[in-house]
Coordinates of C-alpha atoms and ligand atoms in Angstrom, one line a residue:
M536 CA 103.5 129.5 97.1
R537 CA 106.3 127.0 97.2
K538 CA 105.0 125.7 100.5
S539 CA 101.6 125.1 99.0
V540 CA 103.1 123.3 96.0
I541 CA 104.9 121.0 98.4
F542 CA 101.8 120.5 100.6
W543 CA 99.5 119.7 97.7
S544 CA 102.0 117.5 95.9
S545 CA 102.6 115.5 99.0
R546 CA 98.9 115.1 99.4
I547 CA 98.0 114.3 95.8
L548 CA 100.8 112.1 94.9
P549 CA 100.1 109.1 97.2
L550 CA 97.2 108.9 94.9
V551 CA 98.9 107.5 92.1
N552 CA 99.9 105.1 94.6
L553 CA 99.1 102.1 92.4
P554 CA 98.1 98.8 93.5
R555 CA 100.9 97.9 95.7
I556 CA 102.6 101.0 96.7
L557 CA 101.6 101.0 100.3
Y558 CA 99.8 97.8 100.4
G559 CA 101.7 95.6 98.0
R560 CA 99.5 94.6 95.2
S561 CA 100.7 94.4 91.6
I562 CA 99.0 96.2 88.8
L563 CA 99.9 93.3 86.6
M564 CA 97.6 91.1 88.6
N565 CA 94.7 93.4 88.2
R566 CA 92.2 93.0 85.4
T567 CA 91.9 96.8 85.0
A568 CA 95.6 97.1 84.7
P569 CA 95.8 98.3 81.1
M570 CA 93.6 101.3 81.9
K571 CA 95.5 102.1 85.0
T572 CA 98.7 101.8 83.1
L573 CA 97.5 104.4 80.7
L574 CA 96.6 106.7 83.5
L575 CA 99.9 106.0 85.1
L576 CA 102.0 107.4 82.2
P577 CA 100.9 111.0 82.3
L578 CA 100.9 110.9 86.1
S579 CA 104.4 109.6 86.1
A580 CA 105.4 112.5 83.8
A581 CA 103.7 114.9 86.3
F582 CA 105.7 113.3 89.1
L583 CA 108.9 114.0 87.3
L584 CA 108.1 117.6 86.5
S585 CA 106.7 118.4 89.9
G586 CA 109.7 116.7 91.4
C587 CA 111.8 119.5 90.1
V588 CA 110.1 122.0 92.3
N589 CA 110.1 119.9 95.5
P590 CA 113.7 119.3 96.7
I591 CA 112.6 118.9 100.3
D592 CA 112.1 115.7 102.2
P593 CA 108.8 116.6 104.0
L594 CA 109.5 114.1 106.8
G595 CA 112.9 115.5 107.4
P596 CA 115.9 113.2 108.0
I597 CA 115.7 110.2 110.3
G598 CA 115.2 111.6 113.7
K599 CA 112.6 114.3 112.8
G600 CA 109.0 113.5 113.9
P601 CA 105.9 115.0 115.5
M602 CA 106.6 117.4 118.3
P603 CA 106.7 117.3 121.3
R604 CA 108.5 114.0 120.9
P605 CA 108.2 111.6 123.8
A606 CA 111.3 110.5 125.6
K607 CA 112.9 107.7 123.6
S608 CA 111.9 104.2 124.9
K609 CA 114.9 102.0 125.8
P610 CA 115.2 98.2 125.7
H611 CA 114.9 96.6 129.1
P612 CA 117.6 94.0 129.5
G613 CA 116.2 90.5 130.4
E614 CA 112.8 91.3 129.1
K615 CA 111.1 88.6 127.2
F616 CA 110.8 89.0 123.4
A617 CA 107.4 88.3 121.9
W618 CA 107.8 85.5 119.3
G619 CA 104.6 85.4 117.3
I620 CA 102.7 84.4 114.2
S621 CA 100.1 86.6 112.5
T622 CA 96.9 85.5 110.7
A623 CA 93.7 87.1 109.7
S624 CA 90.1 86.0 109.9
Y625 CA 89.1 86.4 106.3
Q626 CA 92.3 84.6 105.1
Y627 CA 91.9 81.6 107.4
E628 CA 88.3 81.1 108.5
D629 CA 85.7 78.9 106.8
P630 CA 82.2 80.3 106.6
A631 CA 80.9 77.2 108.5
V632 CA 77.3 77.9 107.3
K633 CA 75.6 78.0 103.9
R634 CA 74.2 81.1 102.4
G635 CA 70.9 82.1 103.9
Q636 CA 71.2 79.8 106.9
K637 CA 71.4 80.8 110.5
G638 CA 74.8 82.3 111.2
D639 CA 75.3 83.4 107.7
F640 CA 77.1 86.7 107.2
S641 CA 78.7 88.6 104.4
T642 CA 81.6 91.0 104.0
D643 CA 82.5 93.6 101.4
W644 CA 85.1 91.2 100.1
D645 CA 82.4 88.6 99.4
I646 CA 80.7 91.2 97.3
L647 CA 83.9 91.7 95.3
V648 CA 84.2 87.9 94.8
S649 CA 80.6 87.8 93.7
Q650 CA 81.4 90.5 91.1
K651 CA 84.3 88.3 89.9
K652 CA 86.8 90.9 90.9
A653 CA 88.6 88.6 93.3
P654 CA 89.2 84.9 93.5
E655 CA 86.9 82.5 95.4
K656 CA 87.8 81.9 99.0
G657 CA 86.0 78.7 99.8
N658 CA 86.7 77.4 103.2
A659 CA 90.3 78.8 103.4
L660 CA 92.0 76.9 106.3
Y661 CA 88.9 75.9 108.2
T662 CA 90.1 77.9 111.2
W663 CA 86.5 78.7 112.3
T664 CA 85.5 75.1 112.8
K665 CA 89.0 73.7 113.4
F666 CA 90.8 76.3 115.5
E667 CA 92.4 73.4 117.5
K668 CA 94.5 72.5 114.4
D669 CA 96.0 76.0 114.4
L670 CA 96.5 75.9 118.1
D671 CA 98.2 72.5 117.9
A672 CA 100.7 73.9 115.3
L673 CA 101.3 77.0 117.3
K674 CA 102.2 74.9 120.4
K675 CA 104.5 72.7 118.4
I676 CA 106.4 75.7 117.0
G677 CA 106.5 77.2 120.5
V678 CA 105.4 80.8 119.8
T679 CA 104.8 83.0 122.8
H680 CA 102.2 85.3 121.1
Y681 CA 99.6 84.8 118.4
R682 CA 97.9 87.5 116.4
F683 CA 94.5 86.8 115.0
S684 CA 91.6 88.9 113.9
I685 CA 87.9 89.1 114.5
E686 CA 85.5 89.2 111.6
W687 CA 83.2 92.1 112.4
A688 CA 80.5 90.9 109.9
R689 CA 80.4 87.5 111.6
V690 CA 79.9 89.1 115.1
E691 CA 77.3 91.6 113.8
P692 CA 75.7 90.1 110.7
K693 CA 73.1 92.9 110.6
P694 CA 73.5 96.4 112.1
G695 CA 72.9 96.2 115.8
V696 CA 72.2 92.4 115.7
Y697 CA 74.9 90.4 117.4
D698 CA 75.6 86.7 117.1
E699 CA 76.3 85.7 120.7
E700 CA 77.5 82.2 119.7
V701 CA 80.1 83.7 117.5
I702 CA 81.3 86.0 120.2
R703 CA 81.6 83.0 122.6
R704 CA 83.7 81.2 120.0
Y705 CA 86.1 84.1 119.6
V706 CA 86.4 84.4 123.4
G707 CA 87.0 80.7 123.4
M708 CA 90.0 81.1 121.0
A709 CA 91.5 83.7 123.3
R710 CA 90.9 81.5 126.3
R711 CA 92.4 78.4 124.7
L712 CA 95.5 80.3 123.6
K713 CA 95.9 81.6 127.2
E714 CA 95.4 78.1 128.6
E715 CA 98.3 76.9 126.4
G716 CA 100.5 79.7 127.5
I717 CA 100.2 81.8 124.3
E718 CA 99.4 85.5 124.5
P719 CA 96.5 86.4 122.1
V720 CA 97.0 89.6 120.2
I721 CA 93.6 90.5 118.9
C722 CA 93.2 92.6 115.8
L723 CA 89.7 94.1 115.6
W724 CA 89.8 94.9 111.9
H725 CA 91.8 93.2 109.2
F726 CA 90.6 94.7 105.9
T727 CA 87.1 93.4 105.7
F728 CA 83.9 95.3 106.6
P729 CA 80.4 93.9 107.1
A730 CA 78.6 94.0 103.7
W731 CA 75.9 96.2 105.2
L732 CA 78.4 99.0 105.3
Y733 CA 79.0 98.7 101.6
D734 CA 76.5 100.6 99.5
T735 CA 77.4 99.5 96.0
K736 CA 75.2 102.3 94.5
N737 CA 77.0 104.9 96.7
P738 CA 80.6 103.8 97.1
G739 CA 81.6 107.2 98.4
Q740 CA 79.4 106.5 101.5
S741 CA 80.7 103.0 102.1
N742 CA 82.9 101.3 104.7
W743 CA 84.9 103.9 106.6
L744 CA 82.6 106.6 105.1
H745 CA 79.3 104.9 105.8
P746 CA 77.0 107.1 108.0
L747 CA 76.7 104.2 110.5
A748 CA 80.4 103.2 110.5
R749 CA 81.7 105.0 113.5
E750 CA 78.7 104.4 115.8
R751 CA 78.6 100.7 114.9
W752 CA 82.4 100.3 115.2
N753 CA 82.3 101.7 118.7
A754 CA 79.6 99.3 119.8
Y755 CA 81.4 96.4 118.2
V756 CA 84.7 97.3 119.8
N757 CA 83.1 97.7 123.1
K758 CA 81.4 94.4 122.9
M759 CA 84.4 92.4 121.7
V760 CA 86.9 94.0 124.1
R761 CA 84.7 93.4 127.1
A762 CA 84.2 89.8 126.1
T763 CA 87.8 89.0 125.4
A764 CA 89.5 91.2 128.0
P765 CA 89.8 88.4 130.7
Y766 CA 92.2 86.5 128.3
T767 CA 93.7 89.3 126.3
N768 CA 96.5 91.8 127.0
Y769 CA 97.2 93.1 123.5
Y770 CA 94.7 94.7 121.0
A771 CA 95.5 96.0 117.6
P772 CA 92.5 98.1 116.5
Q773 CA 93.3 98.0 112.8
N774 CA 95.6 96.2 110.3
E775 CA 97.3 98.5 107.8
P776 CA 94.6 101.2 107.4
N777 CA 97.2 103.2 105.5
G778 CA 97.6 100.6 102.8
Q779 CA 93.9 99.5 102.6
I780 CA 92.6 103.1 102.1
T781 CA 95.0 103.6 99.2
T782 CA 94.0 100.4 97.6
A783 CA 90.3 101.2 98.1
Y784 CA 90.0 104.9 97.2
I785 CA 92.8 105.5 94.7
V786 CA 93.6 102.3 93.0
A787 CA 90.0 100.9 92.9
Q788 CA 91.2 97.4 93.6
W789 CA 89.5 96.9 97.0
P790 CA 86.0 97.8 98.0
P791 CA 84.5 100.4 97.5
C792 CA 86.7 100.3 94.4
M793 CA 87.1 104.1 93.7
T794 CA 89.7 105.4 91.3
L795 CA 91.8 108.4 92.2
A796 CA 89.1 109.6 94.7
F797 CA 91.4 112.0 96.5
G798 CA 88.8 113.6 98.6
H799 CA 87.4 110.3 99.8
Y800 CA 90.9 109.1 100.4
W801 CA 91.5 111.9 102.9
K802 CA 88.1 111.5 104.5
A803 CA 88.8 107.8 105.0
I804 CA 92.1 108.5 106.6
D805 CA 90.3 110.9 108.9
A806 CA 87.5 108.4 109.7
S807 CA 89.9 105.5 110.3
T808 CA 92.1 107.7 112.6
A809 CA 89.0 108.7 114.6
M810 CA 87.9 105.1 114.9
F811 CA 91.4 104.0 115.9
R812 CA 91.5 106.6 118.6
D813 CA 87.9 105.7 119.8
A814 CA 89.0 102.0 120.0
A815 CA 92.2 102.8 121.9
A816 CA 90.2 104.8 124.4
R817 CA 87.7 102.0 124.9
I818 CA 90.3 99.4 125.3
K819 CA 92.0 101.4 128.0
K820 CA 88.7 102.1 129.8
I821 CA 87.8 98.4 129.8
K822 CA 91.3 97.1 130.6
P823 CA 93.8 99.8 131.6
S824 CA 96.7 97.3 131.6
A825 CA 96.0 96.1 128.0
K826 CA 98.5 97.3 125.4
V827 CA 97.3 99.1 122.3
V828 CA 99.3 98.2 119.2
S829 CA 99.3 99.8 115.8
V830 CA 99.8 97.7 112.7
E831 CA 100.8 99.9 109.7
A832 CA 102.3 99.0 106.3
L833 CA 105.8 100.4 106.3
P834 CA 107.9 99.4 103.4
W835 CA 111.3 101.1 103.1
W836 CA 111.4 103.7 100.3
Q837 CA 114.5 104.7 98.6
R838 CA 115.0 107.6 96.1
A839 CA 114.8 106.4 92.5
P840 CA 116.9 107.8 89.7
L841 CA 113.9 108.9 87.8
D842 CA 112.7 111.0 90.7
P843 CA 115.0 114.0 90.5
G844 CA 113.3 116.2 93.1
G845 CA 112.4 113.3 95.3
L846 CA 108.8 114.0 95.0
I847 CA 107.7 110.4 94.5
Y848 CA 109.9 109.4 97.4
N849 CA 108.5 112.1 99.6
T850 CA 105.0 111.1 98.7
M851 CA 105.5 107.5 99.6
I852 CA 107.1 108.1 102.9
H853 CA 104.2 110.5 103.7
G854 CA 101.8 107.8 102.7
N855 CA 103.5 105.5 105.2
V856 CA 103.0 107.7 108.2
D857 CA 100.0 110.0 107.6
H858 CA 97.8 107.6 109.7
L859 CA 100.5 106.6 112.2
D860 CA 101.4 110.3 113.0
R861 CA 97.8 110.7 114.1
V862 CA 97.5 107.6 116.3
Y863 CA 101.0 106.9 117.7
D864 CA 100.3 108.8 120.9
V865 CA 97.5 106.4 121.9
C866 CA 99.6 103.3 121.2
D867 CA 101.7 101.5 123.8
I868 CA 103.6 99.7 121.1
V869 CA 104.1 101.0 117.6
G870 CA 103.8 97.9 115.5
F871 CA 104.4 97.7 111.8
N872 CA 104.4 95.2 108.9
Y873 CA 107.6 95.1 106.9
Y874 CA 108.0 93.0 103.8
Y875 CA 110.1 94.9 101.2
S876 CA 111.9 98.0 100.0
Q877 CA 111.3 99.8 96.8
A878 CA 112.8 102.7 94.8
P879 CA 109.6 104.1 93.5
G880 CA 109.9 105.5 90.0
P881 CA 107.8 104.9 86.9
I882 CA 109.9 101.9 85.8
S883 CA 110.0 100.1 89.1
L884 CA 106.3 100.6 89.6
L885 CA 105.3 99.3 86.2
S886 CA 107.7 96.3 86.2
E887 CA 107.1 95.2 89.8
N888 CA 105.3 91.9 89.3
A889 CA 107.6 90.9 86.5
R890 CA 110.6 91.0 88.7
R891 CA 112.2 87.6 89.5
G892 CA 115.4 86.4 91.0
H893 CA 117.0 85.7 94.3
N894 CA 116.5 89.2 95.5
F895 CA 112.7 89.1 94.9
T896 CA 109.7 87.2 96.2
M897 CA 107.3 85.4 93.9
M898 CA 105.1 88.6 94.1
G899 CA 108.0 90.7 92.7
W900 CA 108.7 92.3 96.1
R901 CA 112.4 93.3 96.7
I902 CA 113.9 91.5 99.6
D903 CA 115.8 93.9 101.7
P904 CA 116.6 93.1 105.4
D905 CA 118.7 96.2 105.7
G906 CA 115.5 98.2 104.8
L907 CA 114.0 96.8 107.9
Y908 CA 116.9 98.0 110.0
K909 CA 116.6 101.5 108.6
E910 CA 112.8 101.5 109.0
I911 CA 113.2 100.6 112.7
R912 CA 115.6 103.4 113.2
R913 CA 113.2 105.9 111.5
V914 CA 110.2 104.7 113.4
G915 CA 112.1 104.5 116.7
D916 CA 113.5 108.0 116.3
R917 CA 110.2 109.5 115.1
Y918 CA 107.9 108.2 117.8
G919 CA 110.1 107.2 120.6
K920 CA 107.9 104.2 121.5
P921 CA 108.5 100.4 122.0
M922 CA 108.1 98.7 118.6
M923 CA 107.1 95.3 117.2
I924 CA 107.3 93.9 113.8
T925 CA 103.7 92.7 113.5
E926 CA 104.1 91.0 110.1
N927 CA 107.1 89.9 108.0
G928 CA 107.2 87.1 105.6
I929 CA 107.8 85.9 102.0
A930 CA 105.8 84.4 99.3
T931 CA 107.9 81.7 97.8
K932 CA 107.8 78.0 96.9
N933 CA 111.4 77.7 98.0
D934 CA 111.4 77.1 101.8
A935 CA 115.2 77.5 102.1
K936 CA 114.7 81.0 100.8
R937 CA 112.0 81.6 103.5
V938 CA 114.5 80.6 106.2
W939 CA 117.1 82.8 104.6
Y940 CA 114.6 85.7 104.5
M941 CA 113.5 85.2 108.1
R942 CA 117.0 84.9 109.6
N943 CA 118.3 88.0 107.8
H944 CA 115.3 90.1 108.9
L945 CA 115.8 88.9 112.5
A946 CA 119.4 89.8 112.2
A947 CA 118.3 93.3 111.2
I948 CA 116.2 93.5 114.3
G949 CA 119.1 92.3 116.5
R950 CA 121.3 95.0 115.0
A951 CA 118.7 97.6 115.9
I952 CA 118.4 96.3 119.5
R953 CA 122.2 96.5 119.8
D954 CA 121.9 100.1 118.6
G955 CA 119.5 100.8 121.5
Y956 CA 116.1 100.5 119.8
D957 CA 113.3 99.1 121.8
M958 CA 112.1 96.1 119.8
R959 CA 109.6 94.0 121.7
G960 CA 108.6 91.3 119.3
Y961 CA 108.5 89.7 115.9
F962 CA 105.5 88.1 114.2
T963 CA 106.0 86.1 111.1
W964 CA 103.4 86.0 108.3
S965 CA 102.1 83.3 108.4
L966 CA 101.2 80.0 110.0
A967 CA 100.0 78.3 106.8
D968 CA 99.6 79.0 103.1
N969 CA 96.4 81.0 103.0
Y970 CA 94.0 83.1 100.9
E971 CA 96.2 85.9 99.7
W972 CA 93.5 88.4 98.6
H973 CA 93.7 89.1 94.8
F974 CA 96.3 86.3 94.5
G975 CA 93.9 83.7 95.8
Y976 CA 95.8 80.6 96.8
K977 CA 98.8 81.3 94.6
A978 CA 101.1 83.1 97.0
F979 CA 102.8 80.8 99.5
F980 CA 103.5 82.7 102.8
G981 CA 103.1 79.8 105.2
L982 CA 105.4 77.9 107.5
S983 CA 103.0 75.0 106.8
T984 CA 100.4 73.8 104.3
M985 CA 97.0 72.2 105.2
D986 CA 96.4 68.5 104.6
P987 CA 93.0 68.7 102.8
K988 CA 91.9 65.4 104.4
T989 CA 92.9 65.7 108.0
Y990 CA 93.1 69.6 108.1
D991 CA 96.4 69.2 109.9
R992 CA 99.0 71.9 109.4
V993 CA 101.9 70.1 107.7
F994 CA 105.1 71.8 108.6
K995 CA 107.7 73.0 106.1
P996 CA 111.3 73.0 107.4
S997 CA 111.0 76.7 108.1
A998 CA 108.6 76.0 110.9
G999 CA 111.3 73.9 112.6
K1000 CA 113.9 76.6 112.1
F1001 CA 111.6 79.3 113.6
S1002 CA 111.0 77.0 116.5
E1003 CA 114.7 76.5 117.1
I1004 CA 115.3 80.3 117.0
I1005 CA 112.5 80.9 119.5
K1006 CA 113.9 78.4 121.9
S1007 CA 117.4 79.7 121.8
H1008 CA 116.5 83.4 121.9
P1009 CA 114.0 84.1 124.7
T1010 CA 115.1 87.6 125.6
L1011 CA 115.3 90.9 123.9
E1012 CA 119.1 91.1 124.0
S1013 CA 119.6 87.5 123.0
V1014 CA 118.0 88.4 119.7
T1015 CA 121.1 90.3 118.9
T1016 CA 123.0 87.1 118.5
I1017 CA 120.9 86.0 115.5
G1018 CA 123.2 86.6 112.6
P1019 CA 123.1 85.7 109.0
Q1020 CA 125.7 83.0 108.5
A1021 CA 127.6 81.8 105.5
N1022 CA 124.9 79.3 104.6
F1023 CA 122.4 82.1 104.5
A1024 CA 124.1 83.9 101.6
P1025 CA 121.6 84.5 98.8
L1026 CA 120.6 81.2 97.2
K1027 CA 120.8 80.7 93.5
K1028 CA 118.0 79.9 91.2
Q1029 CA 115.2 80.9 93.5
Q1030 CA 111.5 81.7 92.9
Ligands
LIG1914 C1 98.4 91.9 105.1 C2 98.1 90.4 105.0 C3 98.7 89.9 103.7 C4 100.2 90.1 103.7 C5 100.9 89.5 102.5 C6 99.9 92.2 104.8 O1 100.0 93.5 104.3 O2 98.2 92.4 106.4 O3 96.7 90.3 105.0 O4 98.4 88.6 103.5 O5 100.4 91.5 103.7 O6 100.5 90.2 101.3

């Protein structure tokens, strides 16, 4: 009986997971927030009550994980550290063609924009037509790796119909990177689906759950991996499926915009897991030496005072790893995105976007480099695999704060390497201020901005700092010498 209470509460509670719990969106930014806030109050009460009957941490302490556990991966002295930048197709690429013309395509997010549930994207950073501008900036910064994503809808604008010119251009991006000595890390799905997988009349059979999804996904993965394999050694099948599924099926903020659809949530987790595993198998078949990398959203959760039995906490840490637990064994590198930590309780969840001050980003996310150190330990002990931080960054107008944030998070990685954890790389989010989903162009994550006339990426000082760090820390163990220094103490009066 007690076991089943624990089981069901750990399954049902991610559900109130609210806009940003896993993914990081704020309810206060959401037009339907008042309704959700009302829903949230009784659910929070339920959290508190059920917390009293669930004193057990279902993941167990750091060090417990799926069994049998692989032998723990160890850092290899002298090995090169991957210094990268991450971007995503939808957030960077211009459409390049007008609606209805040849080459036109549409994603589920475009439907959301047309329904006025998300801000207009416009031409973003013109990355589709002016990729050389990105490449130029990457070369100047001196990154060794670059993570970008492929827009499935652009490649396959109608089911089974491929745009070969588009495929050639993506291959060209990978080739140009390689020619310039930068390793491409190709992400095959970064949040957006082709619009033909989104049935607005039947949201429960959309995207991950569309009857065509798995079959079309396998064909798409096959095609893109075959085409890019000559220039690519790293593939990330999916970006943060754990966060996206919560936002799509529980919080109703992302397509197919379903509210508290618990059954669909679990079906989508199953479907994305199966599709991840399919992709990993195909990648290995086509190019056995290529590395499969996971990209999960893993904030660091802490117990909150208004969570006496730890139920909310348990729920959140479960939400972090439910997907990863089922795919880690087919990954060569366990990659995860880390931005913040949170003590999830009703108050912190409701007040999140309102939080300001030097310990918070302009999105109200709590800055906590130590949380990254602890997350690395948890992930390293749980899965025993080499790890990468596939995204880490800060939305701020204050670039000195960005440098402070980056240095302190790198210092946390260095500390973990010193402790024997096998960290293979760090990717900052992101190259330039870009389209930040529901926040539109109002969250500044970039090391640069775009000059609207020349389309050049104009560096902020943080780009120069990142470049200096890369040059002076080429190997895994040299990263341990990055330390927060006196001048990186928290700054005053920051956004
Ligand atoms: C996503 C990015 C997003 C970033 C900042 C990550 O979770 O992968 O697409 O821009 O967070 O919110």
